[in-house]
Every structure is written in structure tokens, then in C-alpha cells.
mmCIF file of C-alpha atoms and ligand atoms in Angstrom:
data_model
loop_
_atom_site.group_PDB
_atom_site.id
_atom_site.type_symbol
_atom_site.label_atom_id
_atom_site.label_comp_id
_atom_site.label_asym_id
_atom_site.label_seq_id
_atom_site.Cartn_x
_atom_site.Cartn_y
_atom_site.Cartn_z
ATOM 1 C CA MET U 1 -10.414 65.545 10.869
ATOM 2 C CA ALA U 2 -13.978 64.700 11.228
ATOM 3 C CA LYS U 3 -14.661 61.785 13.500
ATOM 4 C CA SER U 4 -17.112 59.074 12.412
ATOM 5 C CA HIS U 5 -20.048 58.419 14.655
ATOM 6 C CA HIS U 6 -20.723 54.945 13.311
ATOM 7 C CA SER U 7 -20.665 52.373 16.081
ATOM 8 C CA ALA U 8 -17.625 50.091 15.806
ATOM 9 C CA ARG U 9 -19.917 46.897 16.232
ATOM 10 C CA GLU U 10 -20.006 44.929 13.053
ATOM 11 C CA ASP U 11 -23.172 42.806 12.508
ATOM 12 C CA THR U 12 -23.473 39.541 10.603
ATOM 13 C CA HIS U 13 -26.236 36.783 9.884
ATOM 14 C CA PHE U 14 -26.670 33.805 12.101
ATOM 15 C CA GLY U 15 -29.496 32.281 10.073
ATOM 16 C CA GLU U 16 -32.397 34.609 9.827
ATOM 17 C CA LYS U 17 -31.049 36.698 12.812
ATOM 18 C CA THR U 18 -28.717 39.559 12.914
ATOM 19 C CA VAL U 19 -26.092 39.082 15.535
ATOM 20 C CA PRO U 20 -22.705 40.893 16.355
ATOM 21 C CA LEU U 21 -19.830 39.406 14.307
ATOM 22 C CA ALA U 22 -17.851 38.586 17.276
ATOM 23 C CA ASP U 23 -20.852 36.329 18.513
ATOM 24 C CA LYS U 24 -21.409 34.328 15.370
ATOM 25 C CA GLN U 25 -18.568 31.700 16.018
ATOM 26 C CA GLY U 26 -19.711 30.791 19.256
ATOM 27 C CA LEU U 27 -23.250 30.338 17.963
ATOM 28 C CA VAL U 28 -21.874 28.172 15.143
ATOM 29 C CA ASP U 29 -19.921 26.098 17.538
ATOM 30 C CA ASP U 30 -23.053 25.562 19.694
ATOM 31 C CA VAL U 31 -24.767 24.084 16.556
ATOM 32 C CA PHE U 32 -22.035 21.528 15.793
ATOM 33 C CA HIS U 33 -21.389 20.554 19.297
ATOM 34 C CA SER U 34 -25.080 19.639 19.471
ATOM 35 C CA VAL U 35 -25.220 17.623 16.262
ATOM 36 C CA ALA U 36 -21.869 16.064 15.985
ATOM 37 C CA HIS U 37 -22.657 12.555 17.125
ATOM 38 C CA ARG U 38 -25.657 12.501 14.401
ATOM 39 C CA TYR U 39 -23.954 14.597 11.878
ATOM 40 C CA ASP U 40 -23.028 11.957 9.244
ATOM 41 C CA LEU U 41 -26.606 10.294 9.607
ATOM 42 C CA MET U 42 -28.230 13.512 9.180
ATOM 43 C CA ASN U 43 -26.281 14.266 6.022
ATOM 44 C CA ASP U 44 -27.679 11.172 4.448
ATOM 45 C CA LEU U 45 -31.087 11.706 5.559
ATOM 46 C CA MET U 46 -31.349 15.422 4.597
ATOM 47 C CA SER U 47 -29.799 15.054 1.251
ATOM 48 C CA GLY U 48 -31.238 11.616 0.346
ATOM 49 C CA GLY U 49 -27.790 10.491 -0.029
ATOM 50 C CA LEU U 50 -26.867 13.276 -2.577
ATOM 51 C CA HIS U 51 -24.077 14.628 -0.476
ATOM 52 C CA ARG U 52 -21.994 11.508 -1.407
ATOM 53 C CA ALA U 53 -22.317 12.338 -5.218
ATOM 54 C CA TRP U 54 -21.421 15.972 -4.471
ATOM 55 C CA LYS U 55 -18.311 14.957 -2.503
ATOM 56 C CA ASP U 56 -17.317 12.456 -5.091
ATOM 57 C CA ALA U 57 -17.366 15.380 -7.731
ATOM 58 C CA LEU U 58 -15.134 17.269 -5.276
ATOM 59 C CA VAL U 59 -12.724 14.480 -4.986
ATOM 60 C CA THR U 60 -12.639 14.086 -8.701
ATOM 61 C CA ALA U 61 -11.520 17.658 -9.021
ATOM 62 C CA VAL U 62 -9.017 17.104 -6.327
ATOM 63 C CA ASN U 63 -7.559 14.415 -8.302
ATOM 64 C CA PRO U 64 -4.796 13.061 -5.874
ATOM 65 C CA PRO U 65 -1.928 11.350 -7.625
ATOM 66 C CA LYS U 66 -2.501 7.587 -7.799
ATOM 67 C CA GLY U 67 1.293 6.719 -7.144
ATOM 68 C CA ASP U 68 3.424 7.574 -4.223
ATOM 69 C CA ARG U 69 4.041 11.122 -5.136
ATOM 70 C CA ASP U 70 3.864 13.422 -2.098
ATOM 71 C CA PHE U 71 0.355 15.134 -2.084
ATOM 72 C CA HIS U 72 -0.865 16.934 0.912
ATOM 73 C CA LEU U 73 -4.258 18.269 1.069
ATOM 74 C CA LEU U 74 -5.788 20.639 3.815
ATOM 75 C CA ASP U 75 -9.448 20.069 4.293
ATOM 76 C CA LEU U 76 -10.778 23.162 6.178
ATOM 77 C CA ALA U 77 -14.039 22.806 8.186
ATOM 78 C CA GLY U 78 -13.353 19.213 7.671
ATOM 79 C CA GLY U 79 -15.507 17.976 10.448
ATOM 80 C CA THR U 80 -15.830 14.252 10.777
ATOM 81 C CA GLY U 81 -13.508 13.594 7.990
ATOM 82 C CA ASP U 82 -15.739 12.514 5.130
ATOM 83 C CA VAL U 83 -13.815 14.477 2.306
ATOM 84 C CA ALA U 84 -10.463 13.496 3.769
ATOM 85 C CA PHE U 85 -11.447 9.746 3.829
ATOM 86 C CA ARG U 86 -12.686 9.777 0.042
ATOM 87 C CA VAL U 87 -9.513 11.693 -0.910
ATOM 88 C CA VAL U 88 -7.195 9.287 0.747
ATOM 89 C CA GLU U 89 -9.022 6.263 -0.751
ATOM 90 C CA ALA U 90 -8.795 7.942 -4.197
ATOM 91 C CA GLY U 91 -5.178 8.620 -3.983
ATOM 92 C CA GLY U 92 -2.036 6.551 -3.769
ATOM 93 C CA ALA U 93 0.356 6.143 -0.916
ATOM 94 C CA GLY U 94 1.747 9.653 -0.912
ATOM 95 C CA THR U 95 -1.629 11.203 -0.277
ATOM 96 C CA ARG U 96 -2.058 12.598 3.250
ATOM 97 C CA VAL U 97 -4.941 14.902 4.522
ATOM 98 C CA THR U 98 -4.957 17.400 7.268
ATOM 99 C CA VAL U 99 -8.380 17.888 8.553
ATOM 100 C CA CYS U 100 -8.625 21.354 10.271
ATOM 101 C CA ASP U 101 -11.787 22.253 12.129
ATOM 102 C CA ILE U 102 -12.744 24.604 15.028
ATOM 103 C CA ASN U 103 -15.039 22.082 16.712
ATOM 104 C CA ALA U 104 -13.547 19.636 19.118
ATOM 105 C CA ASP U 105 -16.483 17.391 19.017
ATOM 106 C CA MET U 106 -16.607 17.053 15.197
ATOM 107 C CA LEU U 107 -13.013 16.150 15.281
ATOM 108 C CA ALA U 108 -13.380 13.525 17.896
ATOM 109 C CA VAL U 109 -16.047 11.780 15.878
ATOM 110 C CA GLY U 110 -13.630 12.132 12.889
ATOM 111 C CA ARG U 111 -10.750 10.607 14.726
ATOM 112 C CA GLU U 112 -12.822 7.601 15.790
ATOM 113 C CA ARG U 113 -14.031 7.028 12.110
ATOM 114 C CA ALA U 114 -10.458 7.332 10.802
ATOM 115 C CA ARG U 115 -9.446 4.558 13.397
ATOM 116 C CA GLU U 116 -12.320 2.406 12.347
ATOM 117 C CA ARG U 117 -11.354 2.596 8.630
ATOM 118 C CA GLY U 118 -7.620 2.439 8.959
ATOM 119 C CA HIS U 119 -6.959 5.969 7.839
ATOM 120 C CA ASP U 120 -5.349 7.214 11.202
ATOM 121 C CA GLU U 121 -1.819 7.362 9.518
ATOM 122 C CA ALA U 122 -2.956 9.220 6.272
ATOM 123 C CA VAL U 123 -5.534 11.392 8.020
ATOM 124 C CA THR U 124 -4.651 13.971 10.768
ATOM 125 C CA PHE U 125 -7.242 16.013 12.769
ATOM 126 C CA GLU U 126 -6.135 19.340 14.111
ATOM 127 C CA GLN U 127 -8.340 21.947 15.693
ATOM 128 C CA GLY U 128 -8.107 25.603 14.280
ATOM 129 C CA ASN U 129 -9.788 28.335 12.813
ATOM 130 C CA ALA U 130 -10.231 28.688 9.134
ATOM 131 C CA GLU U 131 -9.809 32.640 9.532
ATOM 132 C CA GLU U 132 -6.353 32.205 11.231
ATOM 133 C CA LEU U 133 -4.548 29.093 10.183
ATOM 134 C CA LEU U 134 -1.448 28.063 12.058
ATOM 135 C CA TYR U 135 0.180 26.625 8.904
ATOM 136 C CA ALA U 136 3.294 27.880 7.092
ATOM 137 C CA ASP U 137 2.747 29.711 3.909
ATOM 138 C CA ARG U 138 2.776 27.525 0.712
ATOM 139 C CA ARG U 139 2.563 24.180 2.695
ATOM 140 C CA PHE U 140 -0.304 22.302 0.894
ATOM 141 C CA HIS U 141 -0.804 21.172 -2.606
ATOM 142 C CA CYS U 142 -4.606 21.514 -2.508
ATOM 143 C CA VAL U 143 -7.116 23.044 -0.191
ATOM 144 C CA THR U 144 -10.809 22.183 0.191
ATOM 145 C CA ILE U 145 -13.798 23.209 2.245
ATOM 146 C CA ALA U 146 -17.000 21.268 1.804
ATOM 147 C CA PHE U 147 -20.275 22.961 3.507
ATOM 148 C CA GLY U 148 -18.060 24.801 5.874
ATOM 149 C CA ILE U 149 -17.392 28.324 4.425
ATOM 150 C CA ARG U 150 -20.938 29.640 5.081
ATOM 151 C CA ASN U 151 -20.391 28.928 8.805
ATOM 152 C CA VAL U 152 -17.249 31.058 8.986
ATOM 153 C CA PRO U 153 -18.010 34.693 10.235
ATOM 154 C CA ARG U 154 -15.231 36.381 8.162
ATOM 155 C CA ILE U 155 -15.358 34.538 4.684
ATOM 156 C CA GLU U 156 -12.763 36.886 3.176
ATOM 157 C CA ARG U 157 -10.125 35.953 5.890
ATOM 158 C CA ALA U 158 -10.683 32.387 5.402
ATOM 159 C CA LEU U 159 -10.259 32.672 1.589
ATOM 160 C CA SER U 160 -6.959 34.822 2.239
ATOM 161 C CA GLU U 161 -5.629 32.094 4.521
ATOM 162 C CA ALA U 162 -6.511 29.266 2.123
ATOM 163 C CA TYR U 163 -4.622 31.304 -0.560
ATOM 164 C CA ARG U 164 -1.548 31.662 1.806
ATOM 165 C CA VAL U 165 -1.134 28.132 2.891
ATOM 166 C CA LEU U 166 -1.453 26.871 -0.950
ATOM 167 C CA ARG U 167 1.639 26.172 -2.866
ATOM 168 C CA ILE U 168 2.019 27.931 -6.309
ATOM 169 C CA GLY U 169 0.227 26.007 -8.785
ATOM 170 C CA GLY U 170 -2.140 24.545 -6.117
ATOM 171 C CA ARG U 171 -5.974 24.495 -6.321
ATOM 172 C CA PHE U 172 -8.566 25.733 -4.058
ATOM 173 C CA LEU U 173 -12.017 23.799 -4.128
ATOM 174 C CA CYS U 174 -15.055 24.638 -2.256
ATOM 175 C CA LEU U 175 -18.250 22.879 -2.185
ATOM 176 C CA GLU U 176 -21.245 24.832 -0.812
ATOM 177 C CA PHE U 177 -25.131 25.156 -1.148
ATOM 178 C CA SER U 178 -25.929 27.566 -3.837
ATOM 179 C CA ALA U 179 -28.890 29.124 -5.618
ATOM 180 C CA VAL U 180 -31.566 26.992 -7.309
ATOM 181 C CA THR U 181 -32.634 28.807 -10.328
ATOM 182 C CA VAL U 182 -34.766 26.121 -12.043
ATOM 183 C CA PRO U 183 -38.474 27.345 -11.926
ATOM 184 C CA GLY U 184 -40.779 24.809 -9.891
ATOM 185 C CA ILE U 185 -37.632 23.207 -8.401
ATOM 186 C CA ASP U 186 -36.774 26.523 -6.375
ATOM 187 C CA ALA U 187 -40.261 26.293 -4.605
ATOM 188 C CA LEU U 188 -40.112 22.723 -3.922
ATOM 189 C CA TYR U 189 -36.482 23.129 -2.605
ATOM 190 C CA GLU U 190 -37.735 25.942 -0.087
ATOM 191 C CA LEU U 191 -40.529 23.848 0.850
ATOM 192 C CA TYR U 192 -38.253 21.027 1.688
ATOM 193 C CA SER U 193 -35.572 22.994 3.282
ATOM 194 C CA PHE U 194 -37.730 25.039 5.555
ATOM 195 C CA ASN U 195 -40.357 22.408 6.479
ATOM 196 C CA VAL U 196 -38.797 19.012 6.248
ATOM 197 C CA ILE U 197 -35.178 19.441 7.330
ATOM 198 C CA PRO U 198 -35.841 21.176 10.633
ATOM 199 C CA ARG U 199 -38.322 18.364 11.411
ATOM 200 C CA ILE U 200 -35.820 15.483 10.448
ATOM 201 C CA GLY U 201 -33.251 17.368 12.639
ATOM 202 C CA ALA U 202 -35.612 17.441 15.662
ATOM 203 C CA ALA U 203 -36.426 13.952 15.241
ATOM 204 C CA VAL U 204 -32.721 12.642 14.961
ATOM 205 C CA THR U 205 -30.754 15.129 16.912
ATOM 206 C CA GLY U 206 -33.256 16.613 19.181
ATOM 207 C CA ASP U 207 -32.137 20.092 18.099
ATOM 208 C CA ARG U 208 -34.555 21.539 15.668
ATOM 209 C CA GLU U 209 -32.799 25.009 15.979
ATOM 210 C CA ALA U 210 -29.467 23.718 14.802
ATOM 211 C CA TYR U 211 -31.171 22.641 11.444
ATOM 212 C CA GLN U 212 -33.275 25.782 11.153
ATOM 213 C CA TYR U 213 -29.899 27.681 11.365
ATOM 214 C CA LEU U 214 -28.459 25.301 8.669
ATOM 215 C CA VAL U 215 -31.201 25.942 6.219
ATOM 216 C CA GLU U 216 -31.274 29.667 6.941
ATOM 217 C CA SER U 217 -27.584 29.984 6.645
ATOM 218 C CA ILE U 218 -27.959 28.574 2.980
ATOM 219 C CA ARG U 219 -30.315 31.329 2.119
ATOM 220 C CA LYS U 220 -27.948 34.060 3.362
ATOM 221 C CA PHE U 221 -24.972 32.772 1.501
ATOM 222 C CA PRO U 222 -23.809 34.768 -1.400
ATOM 223 C CA ARG U 223 -25.078 33.810 -4.762
ATOM 224 C CA PRO U 224 -22.359 31.994 -6.689
ATOM 225 C CA GLU U 225 -21.230 34.830 -9.033
ATOM 226 C CA ARG U 226 -20.817 36.826 -5.984
ATOM 227 C CA PHE U 227 -18.756 34.330 -4.086
ATOM 228 C CA ALA U 228 -16.702 33.611 -7.199
ATOM 229 C CA ASP U 229 -15.903 37.393 -6.987
ATOM 230 C CA MET U 230 -14.731 36.883 -3.384
ATOM 231 C CA ILE U 231 -12.602 34.002 -4.488
ATOM 232 C CA ARG U 232 -10.871 36.225 -7.015
ATOM 233 C CA ALA U 233 -10.384 39.049 -4.652
ATOM 234 C CA ALA U 234 -8.393 36.643 -2.321
ATOM 235 C CA GLY U 235 -6.014 36.293 -5.119
ATOM 236 C CA PHE U 236 -7.113 33.200 -6.904
ATOM 237 C CA ARG U 237 -6.934 32.957 -10.692
ATOM 238 C CA ARG U 238 -8.852 30.973 -13.321
ATOM 239 C CA VAL U 239 -11.916 31.029 -10.970
ATOM 240 C CA SER U 240 -14.997 29.132 -11.936
ATOM 241 C CA PHE U 241 -17.897 27.293 -10.555
ATOM 242 C CA THR U 242 -20.066 24.259 -11.423
ATOM 243 C CA PRO U 243 -23.623 24.065 -10.346
ATOM 244 C CA MET U 244 -24.978 20.616 -9.530
ATOM 245 C CA THR U 245 -28.379 19.258 -8.878
ATOM 246 C CA ALA U 246 -30.383 22.233 -10.259
ATOM 247 C CA GLY U 247 -28.092 24.756 -8.534
ATOM 248 C CA VAL U 248 -28.635 23.130 -4.929
ATOM 249 C CA VAL U 249 -24.901 22.955 -4.563
ATOM 250 C CA ALA U 250 -22.040 24.462 -6.460
ATOM 251 C CA LEU U 251 -18.381 23.432 -6.704
ATOM 252 C CA HIS U 252 -16.145 26.412 -6.675
ATOM 253 C CA SER U 253 -12.562 26.511 -7.903
ATOM 254 C CA GLY U 254 -9.526 28.783 -8.060
ATOM 255 C CA TRP U 255 -5.941 28.331 -8.691
ATOM 256 C CA LYS U 256 -2.873 29.937 -7.057
ATOM 257 C CA LEU U 257 -0.825 30.908 -9.957
HETATM 258 C C1 SAM Q 1 -21.655 21.540 7.801
HETATM 259 S S1 SAM Q 1 -20.173 21.023 8.507
HETATM 260 C C2 SAM Q 1 -19.116 20.306 7.204
HETATM 261 C C3 SAM Q 1 -18.219 19.234 7.650
HETATM 262 C C4 SAM Q 1 -17.588 18.538 6.417
HETATM 263 N N1 SAM Q 1 -16.681 19.286 5.757
HETATM 264 C C5 SAM Q 1 -18.596 17.721 5.647
HETATM 265 O O1 SAM Q 1 -18.592 18.263 4.420
HETATM 266 O O2 SAM Q 1 -19.094 16.913 6.139
HETATM 267 C C6 SAM Q 1 -19.278 22.674 8.870
HETATM 268 C C7 SAM Q 1 -18.197 22.510 9.627
HETATM 269 O O3 SAM Q 1 -17.635 23.723 9.749
HETATM 270 C C8 SAM Q 1 -16.860 23.770 11.046
HETATM 271 N N2 SAM Q 1 -16.479 25.416 11.153
HETATM 272 C C9 SAM Q 1 -17.320 26.402 11.410
HETATM 273 N N3 SAM Q 1 -16.721 27.467 11.596
HETATM 274 C C10 SAM Q 1 -15.197 27.190 11.408
HETATM 275 C C11 SAM Q 1 -14.110 27.909 11.391
HETATM 276 N N4 SAM Q 1 -14.095 29.226 11.683
HETATM 277 N N5 SAM Q 1 -12.937 27.317 11.221
HETATM 278 C C12 SAM Q 1 -12.900 25.918 10.890
HETATM 279 N N6 SAM Q 1 -14.053 25.261 10.836
HETATM 280 C C13 SAM Q 1 -15.207 25.806 11.230
HETATM 281 C C14 SAM Q 1 -17.882 23.314 11.889
HETATM 282 O O4 SAM Q 1 -17.302 23.083 13.161
HETATM 283 C C15 SAM Q 1 -18.363 22.095 11.005
HETATM 284 O O5 SAM Q 1 -17.644 21.026 11.481
#
């Protein structure tokens, strides 16, 4: 049989740079290690508070039960717990959230916030890689990931893992930056992303490069139609997406049926 002469090394994007796939996670971890203590403030500053409305739309779609019916959500790449707290506050006594994130610094900020808000019973923070979850099959009623999937080196693996740990009838919801297609707004958005965000990042966190990466990673993320195909390829059904704020963000949805 003819031997392939291709190198076994796989490359991927880290912002605008091309890096070995195996190196991306470490670089992403450095970014979130550096910004963890200012992460929530930066979200408000960068999005002008809009991230709250986007997360509200996600929570509305999660639709946790208001009563004491058992409902267990897995929030992947859940960082400092923002989505988890909103879901617990929207749901009833049976609503619990497991936040899974690879970064110990983001989780530490999240645990502290949970204590301050009295959510330390309902929300659990666990360190883990979205590509290789340590949870049993069909454990969760719903799986969410907000602004996390574009940081994961092997997106397909994270999608199959989300599918595996979901119960039959459960829903996967993913909030992610998307593609602005409204003429005029697209140019303004580019200008804002590449000129303003890294400057705010430098002023607030002292790490301009981290925010340069974050805006570049948005540009490299697949367009929503292609990402919806990836969700379908992981096994999900009734796959759809809803663009918000002229396409700055999209809420993707798929069901395990
Ligand atoms: C932009 S933050 C989003 C945090 C939170 N979901 C929110 O919306 O505020 C991205 C998060 O993805 C996490 N992350 C990156 N790669 C990951 C992986 N392979 N598995 C789990 N989490 C990961 C980072 O540590 C970081 O906390």
C-alpha cells in the first residue's frame, strides 16, 4: 500500500495565527488565566451590556421548570458561572447546574460569585475539558455553551460529547459570536472589534493580546450555516439558529431525539 507523505501534524487557528492543534488549548488557557479576575467587567464593557440580553435569550430557550421537578443543566465552558446563575434564578427548586470549564482561575472566580449570591448549593463548578467529559451518558436534561465553543480546539469532539451526556429529548443550546451580514453595520462592527476592544482589554486587564485573540477568534469561527451542519453531524435533530443584534451573535439549538 502506498504510504502517505503528509505530516501527521494538524494545524488550527489561534486568532490570526496558525498553530499546531495540540498547542491551541494551552494558549487559550493562558488567555483566560490572564483575564479571569476582570472577565465579567470586560464582558459588560465590550458588549455595552448586550451580553446580558443574549444570555437572557439563552435562558428563555433553556426554559427550566418553575416547580421542584428535577432539571439538571450542564453549562460547558461555563467560566465564572454567569449562565448558571441566570438559569438557577429562572428555575424552581429542582433546578441544578454543573459548570464545567477547563480553567481553574475562571472556576475560582465563579465559586466566589456563587457564594456571594447564595447559589453554592444549586451550582457546582467542576474542572474538565469539553472534548472529553467525565460524565456518564444521558446524564443531563440540557447542555449549554456560551461564547465557549470557538475556544475549543476540536469542536466536533465537544459537540459529540455534548450529545453523549444529554438525555433523549434533551436540548443543546450554544450561544456564539456569528457573522454580521447587514451592510454598514458589518464595517462598523469590524472597526469596533479590531480597534476598540483590544484597547479596552489593554486598559482594564493589562493584556491587549488576550483581547486581540478573542476578536480574531470570532472572525475565524465557522459561519452559522456551517456550524449548524456540524451540530447536525454530531447527531442532533431539529437543528436551528437565531441571529441576534444584526448577526453579532447567534443562538444555535439542536435536540437529542
Ligand atoms: C469567553 S469564556 C465564556 C465563559 C462563560 N460561558 C460566559 O459566557 O461568560 C470561554 C471559556 O471557555 C473555556 N474553555 C476553553 N477551552 C475549553 C475546553 N476545552 N473545555 C472547557 N472549557 C474551555 C475557558 O476557560 C473560558 O472560561
